[in-house]
CSV table of C-alpha atoms and ligand atoms in Angstrom, one decimal:
chain,number,residue,atom,x,y,z
X,28,MET,CA,91.9,126.7,115.1
X,29,LYS,CA,91.1,122.6,114.5
X,30,ASP,CA,87.6,123.9,114.7
X,31,GLU,CA,87.8,126.2,112.1
X,32,LEU,CA,89.6,124.1,110.1
X,33,GLU,CA,87.1,121.0,110.0
X,34,LYS,CA,84.2,123.6,109.9
X,35,ARG,CA,85.7,124.6,106.4
X,36,LEU,CA,86.1,121.5,105.2
X,37,ASP,CA,82.5,120.7,106.1
X,38,ARG,CA,81.7,123.2,103.5
X,39,ARG,CA,82.6,121.8,101.4
X,40,PRO,CA,82.1,117.6,101.0
X,41,ASN,CA,83.9,115.1,99.3
X,42,ASP,CA,81.3,114.1,96.1
X,43,HIS,CA,82.5,117.8,95.1
X,44,PRO,CA,81.2,118.5,91.6
X,45,GLN,CA,84.6,118.6,89.7
X,46,ARG,CA,85.8,116.0,91.9
X,47,THR,CA,83.8,113.7,89.5
X,48,ALA,CA,85.4,115.0,86.1
X,49,LEU,CA,89.0,113.5,87.5
X,50,LYS,CA,90.6,111.8,84.8
X,51,ASP,CA,93.5,109.5,85.8
X,52,ILE,CA,96.5,110.9,85.8
X,53,PRO,CA,99.0,108.8,85.5
X,54,VAL,CA,102.3,108.1,87.9
X,55,ARG,CA,105.0,109.8,86.5
X,56,GLU,CA,107.5,107.7,84.5
X,57,GLU,CA,110.7,108.7,87.0
X,58,LEU,CA,108.5,107.6,90.0
X,59,LEU,CA,107.3,104.0,88.8
X,60,PRO,CA,109.5,101.0,90.5
X,61,ARG,CA,112.0,99.7,87.9
X,62,THR,CA,115.0,98.0,87.5
X,63,VAL,CA,118.1,99.5,87.2
X,64,LYS,CA,121.4,98.5,86.3
X,65,THR,CA,124.1,100.3,88.8
X,66,PRO,CA,127.8,101.9,87.5
X,67,ASP,CA,129.4,98.7,88.4
X,68,GLY,CA,126.9,96.5,87.1
X,69,GLN,CA,124.4,94.8,89.0
X,70,GLU,CA,120.6,95.1,88.5
X,71,ILE,CA,118.7,96.2,91.4
X,72,ARG,CA,115.3,96.6,91.7
X,73,ILE,CA,114.2,100.2,92.8
X,74,ASP,CA,110.9,102.0,93.9
X,75,PRO,CA,111.3,106.2,93.9
X,76,LEU,CA,108.4,106.6,95.8
X,77,GLN,CA,110.2,104.0,98.8
X,78,ASP,CA,113.8,104.9,97.9
X,79,TYR,CA,114.1,108.2,97.0
X,80,TYR,CA,111.6,110.2,99.8
X,81,CYS,CA,110.6,110.3,102.9
X,82,GLN,CA,107.9,107.9,104.0
X,83,ALA,CA,106.8,109.7,107.2
X,84,GLY,CA,105.3,112.8,107.2
X,85,PRO,CA,105.8,115.9,108.8
X,86,THR,CA,106.2,115.8,112.8
X,87,VAL,CA,105.5,118.9,115.2
X,88,GLN,CA,108.4,120.5,117.1
X,89,THR,CA,107.8,120.5,121.0
X,90,PRO,CA,109.1,124.0,122.7
X,91,ALA,CA,112.0,123.6,123.8
X,92,TYR,CA,112.1,122.5,127.9
X,93,THR,CA,112.0,126.2,129.5
X,94,ARG,CA,110.5,128.5,129.0
X,95,ILE,CA,113.7,130.3,128.7
X,96,ILE,CA,115.5,128.4,126.7
X,97,GLU,CA,112.2,128.6,124.6
X,98,ASP,CA,112.6,132.6,124.6
X,99,LEU,CA,115.8,132.3,123.3
X,100,PHE,CA,115.6,130.3,121.0
X,101,ASN,CA,112.3,132.2,119.5
X,102,TRP,CA,114.9,135.5,119.9
X,103,ALA,CA,117.4,133.4,117.5
X,104,ARG,CA,115.0,132.5,115.1
X,105,ALA,CA,113.2,136.0,114.2
X,106,GLU,CA,116.7,137.5,113.9
X,107,SER,CA,117.6,135.2,110.9
X,108,LEU,CA,114.7,135.6,108.7
X,109,TRP,CA,116.4,133.6,105.7
X,110,ILE,CA,113.7,134.1,102.5
X,111,LEU,CA,113.5,131.7,99.8
X,112,GLY,CA,114.0,133.5,96.3
X,113,PHE,CA,110.7,132.1,95.0
X,114,GLY,CA,108.7,134.7,93.2
X,115,THR,CA,104.7,133.8,92.5
X,116,GLY,CA,103.3,136.7,91.3
X,117,CYS,CA,103.7,140.6,90.5
X,118,GLY,CA,104.5,140.4,94.2
X,119,ALA,CA,108.2,139.0,93.6
X,120,ILE,CA,108.7,142.2,91.7
X,121,GLU,CA,108.9,144.2,95.5
X,122,MET,CA,111.4,142.0,96.6
X,123,ARG,CA,114.0,143.3,94.6
X,124,PRO,CA,114.1,147.2,95.8
X,125,LEU,CA,114.5,145.1,99.1
X,126,MET,CA,117.3,143.4,98.4
X,127,THR,CA,119.4,146.8,97.4
X,128,PRO,CA,120.4,149.6,99.3
X,129,ARG,CA,117.3,152.2,99.3
X,130,PHE,CA,115.0,149.8,101.6
X,131,ASP,CA,118.3,147.2,102.5
X,132,ALA,CA,116.3,144.6,104.2
X,133,TYR,CA,119.5,142.9,105.1
X,134,ARG,CA,120.2,145.6,108.1
X,135,TYR,CA,117.6,143.6,109.9
X,136,GLY,CA,118.5,140.2,109.2
X,137,ILE,CA,116.8,139.7,106.2
X,138,GLN,CA,118.0,138.2,103.2
X,139,TRP,CA,117.5,135.7,100.2
X,140,ARG,CA,118.6,132.5,99.3
X,141,PRO,CA,118.4,130.1,96.4
X,142,THR,CA,117.4,127.0,97.7
X,143,PRO,CA,114.6,125.6,100.3
X,144,ARG,CA,117.6,123.7,102.5
X,145,GLN,CA,119.3,127.6,103.4
X,146,ALA,CA,115.6,129.0,103.7
X,147,ASN,CA,113.1,129.3,106.4
X,148,LEU,CA,110.5,131.8,105.4
X,149,LEU,CA,108.5,131.2,101.9
X,150,VAL,CA,106.7,134.4,100.9
X,151,ILE,CA,103.9,133.3,98.4
X,152,SER,CA,103.8,137.2,96.6
X,153,GLY,CA,100.7,137.7,94.9
X,154,TYR,CA,98.5,135.1,93.2
X,155,LEU,CA,99.2,131.1,93.0
X,156,SER,CA,97.9,129.0,89.6
X,157,VAL,CA,97.6,125.7,90.6
X,158,LYS,CA,100.8,125.1,88.6
X,159,THR,CA,103.0,127.0,90.8
X,160,LEU,CA,100.9,125.8,93.8
X,161,LYS,CA,102.1,122.3,93.1
X,162,ARG,CA,105.9,123.6,93.1
X,163,ALA,CA,105.3,125.8,96.1
X,164,ILE,CA,104.2,123.1,98.0
X,165,ARG,CA,107.2,121.5,97.4
X,166,ALA,CA,109.5,124.1,98.0
X,167,TYR,CA,107.8,124.8,101.3
X,168,GLU,CA,108.1,121.0,101.9
X,169,GLN,CA,111.8,120.5,101.8
X,170,MET,CA,112.8,123.7,103.8
X,171,GLN,CA,113.5,122.8,107.2
X,172,ASN,CA,112.2,123.7,110.8
X,173,PRO,CA,111.5,126.4,112.1
X,174,LYS,CA,109.4,127.8,109.1
X,175,TYR,CA,107.3,130.2,108.3
X,176,VAL,CA,105.2,131.4,105.8
X,177,VAL,CA,103.7,134.8,104.7
X,178,GLY,CA,101.2,135.4,102.1
X,179,LEU,CA,102.1,138.9,100.0
X,180,GLY,CA,99.1,141.1,98.3
X,181,SER,CA,95.3,140.7,98.1
X,182,CYS,CA,95.7,137.3,95.7
X,183,THR,CA,96.7,135.4,98.2
X,184,ILE,CA,93.8,136.5,101.1
X,185,ASN,CA,90.9,136.5,98.7
X,186,GLY,CA,91.7,136.1,95.6
X,187,GLY,CA,92.1,140.1,94.5
X,188,MET,CA,91.7,140.8,91.0
X,189,TYR,CA,92.0,137.4,90.2
X,190,TRP,CA,89.0,135.9,92.5
X,191,ASP,CA,87.2,134.6,89.0
X,192,SER,CA,90.3,132.9,87.3
X,193,TYR,CA,89.7,129.0,86.0
X,194,ASN,CA,93.3,128.8,87.3
X,195,THR,CA,94.2,130.5,90.6
X,196,ILE,CA,93.6,129.5,94.1
X,197,LYS,CA,91.6,132.2,96.3
X,198,CYS,CA,92.4,131.7,100.2
X,199,LEU,CA,95.9,130.3,100.5
X,200,ASP,CA,95.4,129.0,104.4
X,201,GLU,CA,93.8,126.4,102.8
X,202,TYR,CA,96.9,124.8,101.2
X,203,MET,CA,99.7,126.4,103.6
X,204,PRO,CA,99.8,127.2,106.7
X,205,VAL,CA,100.3,131.1,106.7
X,206,ASP,CA,101.4,132.9,110.1
X,207,LEU,CA,100.7,136.3,108.3
X,208,TYR,CA,99.4,138.4,105.7
X,209,ILE,CA,100.8,141.7,104.2
X,210,THR,CA,97.9,143.2,102.4
X,211,GLY,CA,97.8,145.3,99.9
X,212,CYS,CA,97.8,145.0,95.7
X,213,MET,CA,100.7,145.2,95.4
X,214,PRO,CA,102.0,146.4,98.9
X,215,ARG,CA,104.9,149.0,98.7
X,216,PRO,CA,108.5,147.9,100.0
X,217,GLU,CA,107.3,149.2,103.2
X,218,ALA,CA,104.7,147.8,104.0
X,219,LEU,CA,107.0,144.7,103.5
X,220,LEU,CA,109.3,145.7,106.3
X,221,GLN,CA,106.0,146.6,108.1
X,222,GLY,CA,105.0,142.9,107.8
X,223,PHE,CA,108.2,141.1,108.7
X,224,ASP,CA,108.8,143.1,111.9
X,225,ASP,CA,105.1,141.4,112.6
X,226,LEU,CA,106.7,138.2,111.9
X,227,LYS,CA,109.5,138.8,113.9
X,228,LYS,CA,107.1,139.8,117.0
X,229,LEU,CA,104.8,137.1,116.4
X,230,ILE,CA,108.0,134.6,116.3
X,231,ARG,CA,109.2,135.7,119.3
X,232,ALA,CA,105.7,135.5,121.0
X,233,GLY,CA,106.0,131.5,119.6
X,234,LYS,CA,103.0,132.5,118.0
X,235,ALA,CA,104.2,131.7,114.3
X,236,GLU,CA,103.4,128.3,114.9
X,237,GLY,CA,102.6,127.3,110.9
X,238,ALA,CA,104.7,124.4,110.4
X,239,ASN,CA,103.2,122.6,113.3
X,240,ARG,CA,99.8,123.8,112.4
X,241,TYR,CA,100.8,122.0,108.8
X,242,ALA,CA,101.8,118.9,110.3
X,243,GLU,CA,99.1,118.5,113.3
X,244,ASN,CA,96.3,119.1,110.0
X,245,PHE,CA,98.3,117.4,107.9
X,246,ASP,CA,96.0,115.2,105.9
X,247,TRP,CA,93.6,118.4,106.1
X,248,TYR,CA,96.1,120.3,104.1
X,249,LYS,CA,96.8,117.5,101.3
X,250,THR,CA,93.6,116.9,100.8
X,251,ASN,CA,92.3,120.5,100.0
X,252,GLN,CA,95.8,120.4,97.8
X,253,LYS,CA,95.1,117.0,96.3
X,254,ARG,CA,91.2,118.6,95.2
X,255,VAL,CA,93.0,121.6,93.2
X,256,ILE,CA,96.0,119.9,91.9
X,257,ARG,CA,95.0,117.3,89.8
X,258,ASP,CA,97.4,115.3,88.5
X,259,TRP,CA,98.9,114.6,91.4
X,260,ASP,CA,101.8,112.5,90.5
X,261,MET,CA,104.6,113.1,93.1
X,262,PRO,CA,104.7,112.0,96.8
X,263,ASP,CA,102.7,113.4,99.1
X,264,TYR,CA,105.5,114.8,101.6
X,265,SER,CA,108.4,115.7,99.8
X,266,TRP,CA,111.2,115.7,102.5
W,9,MET,CA,99.6,147.9,51.5
W,10,GLU,CA,97.4,148.2,49.0
W,11,THR,CA,99.9,147.4,46.5
W,12,LEU,CA,100.5,144.2,48.3
W,13,TYR,CA,96.6,143.1,48.8
W,14,ALA,CA,96.4,143.4,44.6
W,15,ARG,CA,99.3,141.2,43.9
W,16,LEU,CA,98.0,138.7,46.7
W,17,LYS,CA,94.0,139.2,45.5
W,18,GLU,CA,94.2,136.8,42.4
W,19,PRO,CA,96.2,133.9,43.2
W,20,PHE,CA,95.5,133.0,46.4
W,21,GLY,CA,91.4,133.7,46.2
W,22,LEU,CA,91.4,136.1,49.0
W,23,THR,CA,88.1,137.5,49.9
W,24,ASP,CA,88.2,140.2,52.6
W,25,TRP,CA,90.4,143.1,53.6
W,26,VAL,CA,90.8,145.0,56.3
W,27,LEU,CA,93.6,147.9,56.7
W,28,GLN,CA,92.9,148.7,60.0
W,29,LYS,CA,96.7,151.3,60.4
W,30,PRO,CA,99.0,152.1,57.3
W,31,ASP,CA,101.3,149.2,58.5
W,32,LEU,CA,98.5,147.5,59.2
W,33,CYS,CA,96.5,145.3,57.6
W,34,PHE,CA,94.2,141.7,57.7
W,35,VAL,CA,92.7,138.9,54.7
W,36,THR,CA,91.0,136.3,55.0
W,37,VAL,CA,91.8,133.3,53.5
W,38,ALA,CA,90.2,129.7,52.7
W,39,ARG,CA,92.0,126.8,54.3
W,40,GLU,CA,93.5,125.1,51.1
W,41,GLN,CA,95.5,128.7,50.3
W,42,LEU,CA,97.1,129.0,53.6
W,43,ARG,CA,100.1,127.3,53.5
W,44,PRO,CA,100.7,128.7,50.2
W,45,LEU,CA,100.1,132.0,50.9
W,46,LEU,CA,102.4,131.9,54.1
W,47,LEU,CA,104.8,130.6,51.9
W,48,HIS,CA,104.8,133.1,49.6
W,49,LEU,CA,104.4,136.1,52.2
W,50,ARG,CA,107.6,134.8,53.8
W,51,ASP,CA,110.0,134.0,51.3
W,52,LEU,CA,108.6,136.2,48.5
W,53,GLU,CA,107.5,139.4,50.6
W,54,GLY,CA,109.6,139.6,53.6
W,55,PHE,CA,107.1,138.6,56.2
W,56,THR,CA,109.8,136.6,58.1
W,57,HIS,CA,108.4,136.7,61.3
W,58,LEU,CA,105.9,135.2,62.8
W,59,VAL,CA,104.8,137.2,65.7
W,60,LEU,CA,101.5,135.1,67.0
W,61,LEU,CA,99.2,132.6,66.4
W,62,THR,CA,95.8,133.2,68.3
W,63,ALA,CA,92.3,132.0,68.0
W,64,VAL,CA,88.7,133.9,68.6
W,65,ASP,CA,85.9,131.9,69.6
W,66,TRP,CA,82.6,133.0,67.2
W,67,ILE,CA,80.5,130.7,69.2
W,68,GLU,CA,77.1,132.2,67.6
W,69,GLU,CA,78.5,131.6,64.2
W,70,ASP,CA,79.5,128.6,65.2
W,71,ARG,CA,83.2,128.7,64.1
W,72,PHE,CA,86.8,129.7,65.6
W,73,GLN,CA,89.0,132.2,63.8
W,74,LEU,CA,92.6,131.4,63.4
W,75,THR,CA,95.0,134.7,63.2
W,76,TYR,CA,98.7,134.7,62.2
W,77,LEU,CA,99.9,137.5,62.6
W,78,LEU,CA,103.6,138.0,60.3
W,79,HIS,CA,105.8,141.0,60.4
W,80,ASP,CA,107.9,142.8,57.8
W,81,ARG,CA,111.0,143.9,59.7
W,82,ALA,CA,112.3,145.6,56.6
W,83,LYS,CA,109.5,147.5,55.6
W,84,ALA,CA,107.9,147.6,59.5
W,85,ARG,CA,104.7,146.3,59.0
W,86,ASP,CA,102.3,143.8,59.7
W,87,ILE,CA,100.0,141.6,58.0
W,88,GLY,CA,97.5,139.4,59.8
W,89,VAL,CA,95.7,136.2,58.0
W,90,ARG,CA,92.7,135.0,59.2
W,91,LEU,CA,91.4,131.9,58.7
W,92,MET,CA,87.5,130.5,59.6
W,93,LEU,CA,87.2,126.8,61.2
W,94,PRO,CA,84.3,124.6,62.1
W,95,ARG,CA,83.6,124.7,65.7
W,96,GLU,CA,82.9,120.9,65.8
W,97,ASP,CA,85.8,118.8,66.2
W,98,ALA,CA,88.3,121.8,65.3
W,99,SER,CA,91.1,120.8,63.7
W,100,MET,CA,94.3,122.6,61.5
W,101,ASP,CA,97.0,122.0,59.2
W,102,SER,CA,99.6,122.5,61.9
W,103,ILE,CA,102.8,125.3,60.4
W,104,HIS,CA,105.7,124.2,62.5
W,105,GLU,CA,107.9,123.7,59.3
W,106,LEU,CA,107.0,127.1,58.5
W,107,TRP,CA,108.1,128.2,61.5
W,108,PRO,CA,109.4,126.4,64.9
W,109,THR,CA,107.9,129.0,66.9
W,110,ALA,CA,104.1,127.9,65.7
W,111,ALA,CA,104.5,124.6,68.0
W,112,THR,CA,104.2,126.6,70.7
W,113,TYR,CA,101.2,128.1,69.7
W,114,GLN,CA,99.5,125.4,68.7
W,115,ARG,CA,100.1,123.8,71.7
W,116,GLU,CA,98.5,126.4,73.5
W,117,LEU,CA,95.7,126.5,71.2
W,118,ARG,CA,95.0,123.1,71.9
W,119,GLU,CA,94.9,123.4,75.7
W,120,MET,CA,93.0,126.5,75.9
W,121,PHE,CA,90.4,126.1,72.7
W,122,GLY,CA,90.8,122.6,71.7
W,123,ILE,CA,91.8,123.0,68.7
W,124,ASP,CA,94.1,120.4,67.5
W,125,PHE,CA,97.3,120.5,65.1
W,126,PRO,CA,97.7,117.0,63.9
W,127,GLY,CA,101.6,116.4,64.0
W,128,SER,CA,102.5,119.4,65.6
W,129,PRO,CA,105.7,118.8,68.3
W,130,ARG,CA,104.2,117.9,71.9
W,131,VAL,CA,100.8,119.0,70.9
W,132,ASN,CA,98.8,116.7,73.3
W,133,GLU,CA,101.2,117.2,76.5
W,134,ASP,CA,99.7,119.6,78.8
W,135,PHE,CA,101.1,123.0,78.4
W,136,ILE,CA,100.0,125.5,81.5
W,137,LEU,CA,97.2,123.4,82.4
W,138,GLU,CA,97.9,120.4,84.4
W,139,GLY,CA,95.8,118.1,84.7
W,140,TRP,CA,92.8,119.7,83.2
W,141,ALA,CA,89.9,117.7,82.8
W,142,ASP,CA,86.7,120.5,81.9
W,143,LEU,CA,85.9,122.0,78.8
W,144,PRO,CA,89.5,124.0,77.3
W,145,PRO,CA,89.0,127.4,79.3
W,146,TYR,CA,89.2,129.8,76.7
W,147,ARG,CA,86.0,128.7,74.8
W,148,ARG,CA,83.4,130.8,75.6
W,149,ASP,CA,80.6,128.0,76.4
W,150,PHE,CA,83.1,127.4,79.5
W,151,ASP,CA,82.0,129.4,82.6
W,152,THR,CA,85.0,130.6,84.3
W,153,LEU,CA,83.1,131.9,86.8
W,154,GLN,CA,80.8,128.9,88.0
W,155,TYR,CA,84.2,127.1,87.5
W,156,ALA,CA,86.4,129.1,90.1
W,157,HIS,CA,83.1,129.2,92.3
W,158,GLU,CA,83.0,125.2,92.2
W,159,ALA,CA,86.4,124.6,92.1
W,160,TYR,CA,88.4,126.9,94.6
W,161,ALA,CA,87.8,127.4,98.5
W,162,GLU,CA,86.5,131.0,99.6
W,163,ARG,CA,87.6,133.4,101.6
W,164,ALA,CA,83.6,134.7,103.5
W,165,GLY,CA,83.3,138.4,103.4
W,166,ARG,CA,85.0,139.1,100.0
W,167,GLU,CA,82.2,142.5,98.7
W,168,THR,CA,82.2,143.4,95.4
W,169,ARG,CA,81.1,147.4,94.5
W,170,ASP,CA,80.0,148.4,91.1
W,171,PRO,CA,82.5,151.1,90.6
W,172,ALA,CA,80.3,153.2,88.8
W,173,ARG,CA,77.4,152.9,91.5
W,174,HIS,CA,80.0,153.2,94.3
W,175,MET,CA,81.0,156.6,93.0
W,176,LYS,CA,77.9,158.4,92.6
W,177,GLU,CA,77.1,156.9,95.9
W,178,GLN,CA,80.0,158.7,97.5
W,179,LEU,CA,79.9,162.1,95.4
W,180,TYR,CA,76.1,162.4,95.5
W,181,PRO,CA,75.0,160.9,98.7
W,182,ASP,CA,71.1,162.8,98.3
W,183,GLY,CA,71.1,160.7,94.8
W,184,GLY,CA,71.7,163.3,92.7
W,185,GLN,CA,70.6,164.2,89.1
W,186,ASP,CA,70.3,161.4,86.8
W,187,ASP,CA,72.0,161.3,83.9
H,321,LIG,S1,97.6,141.3,95.2
H,321,LIG,FE1,97.7,142.5,93.2
H,321,LIG,S2,100.2,142.5,92.4
H,321,LIG,FE2,99.9,140.9,94.0
H,321,LIG,S3,99.8,139.2,92.5
H,321,LIG,FE3,97.7,140.6,93.2
H,321,LIG,S4,97.4,140.8,91.6
H,321,LIG,FE4,99.3,141.2,91.5
């Protein structure tokens, strides 16, 4: 895996023509160090990037000490997929029928949550504009381990019909560790259910290691992310 | 619609008129006349709703066309007011005092076409594109395809087929008749 990642990184050197056109983007004002007054009247110095965010990058989660325990964990993980309610492209529409009685994904232990802190599955449901990618990365990083990413539809795989757009990424796994893709434009709800079932199999086999891949190749992912997100005005790791 | 045009023609010096449908027409107006015309349409003719404000890049003629589309709810009819701008350093008077919604359209035009609207609220802030450093992408001299190739990583193995040729090969494998 690592070899393949490095090969891809080689393909696009650092003096990429678009990179030279970067303008200097100032850090957002609320992230600048400043002096604030506390409610009880003290004046204190704060540096939001230091004080509000964790400086350490993500760490690799090692498996449990014996195989049998790890298998038990994986079984438990597979049986509760909690999806972050975050829709990016057309694909978000296909999630609604899954929540309602006709397809009823809840019977498989799948449900939707309103906040990244309670979710362990991020479904990138279609094309991802650069602006949304920025939010998706932050949402992903705020999710707790174990966590998984599913790419939905051809847009996440190779750009789909947005392959020649000035504003959408074409290959999701350059920016986020994707565990599984579901093909189609759009995939039907049945395809999603099948996909979730396949994801469960991957998790039970201990092969859904996206979060660890993200931690191991953190710099590579950040380089790719910063290559397309020009106004990087946020902490490197939003945990 | 004809009577409306006849009423507007003289006072606002309209040069051009296209009746696209019985309830939709387009007129072209000079820059200084735009504001009086819009005010007249809004306050006296019942076109109270600004449907959209958009631009067309006529690169061959070296100008931008702005289109202000207005709707008259009572009579269920629309009028499009067109205005030509030189392409170089394009800049236009803001109409956000007439319709506050215009500010959003103007901000979009500023970002996508690079047309400036001095005085319009937040017109220089990023709207959809964040941190964009290239040509405004809706200008026709911006090469979208090349930009997409250079800026975003691609997955190898993507094939593109011309639909007409592909169907012909499917249906007439022996070549068929030339049409
Ligand atoms: S794959 Fe198709 S349906 Fe899905 S986001 Fe892309 S264009 Fe829309």
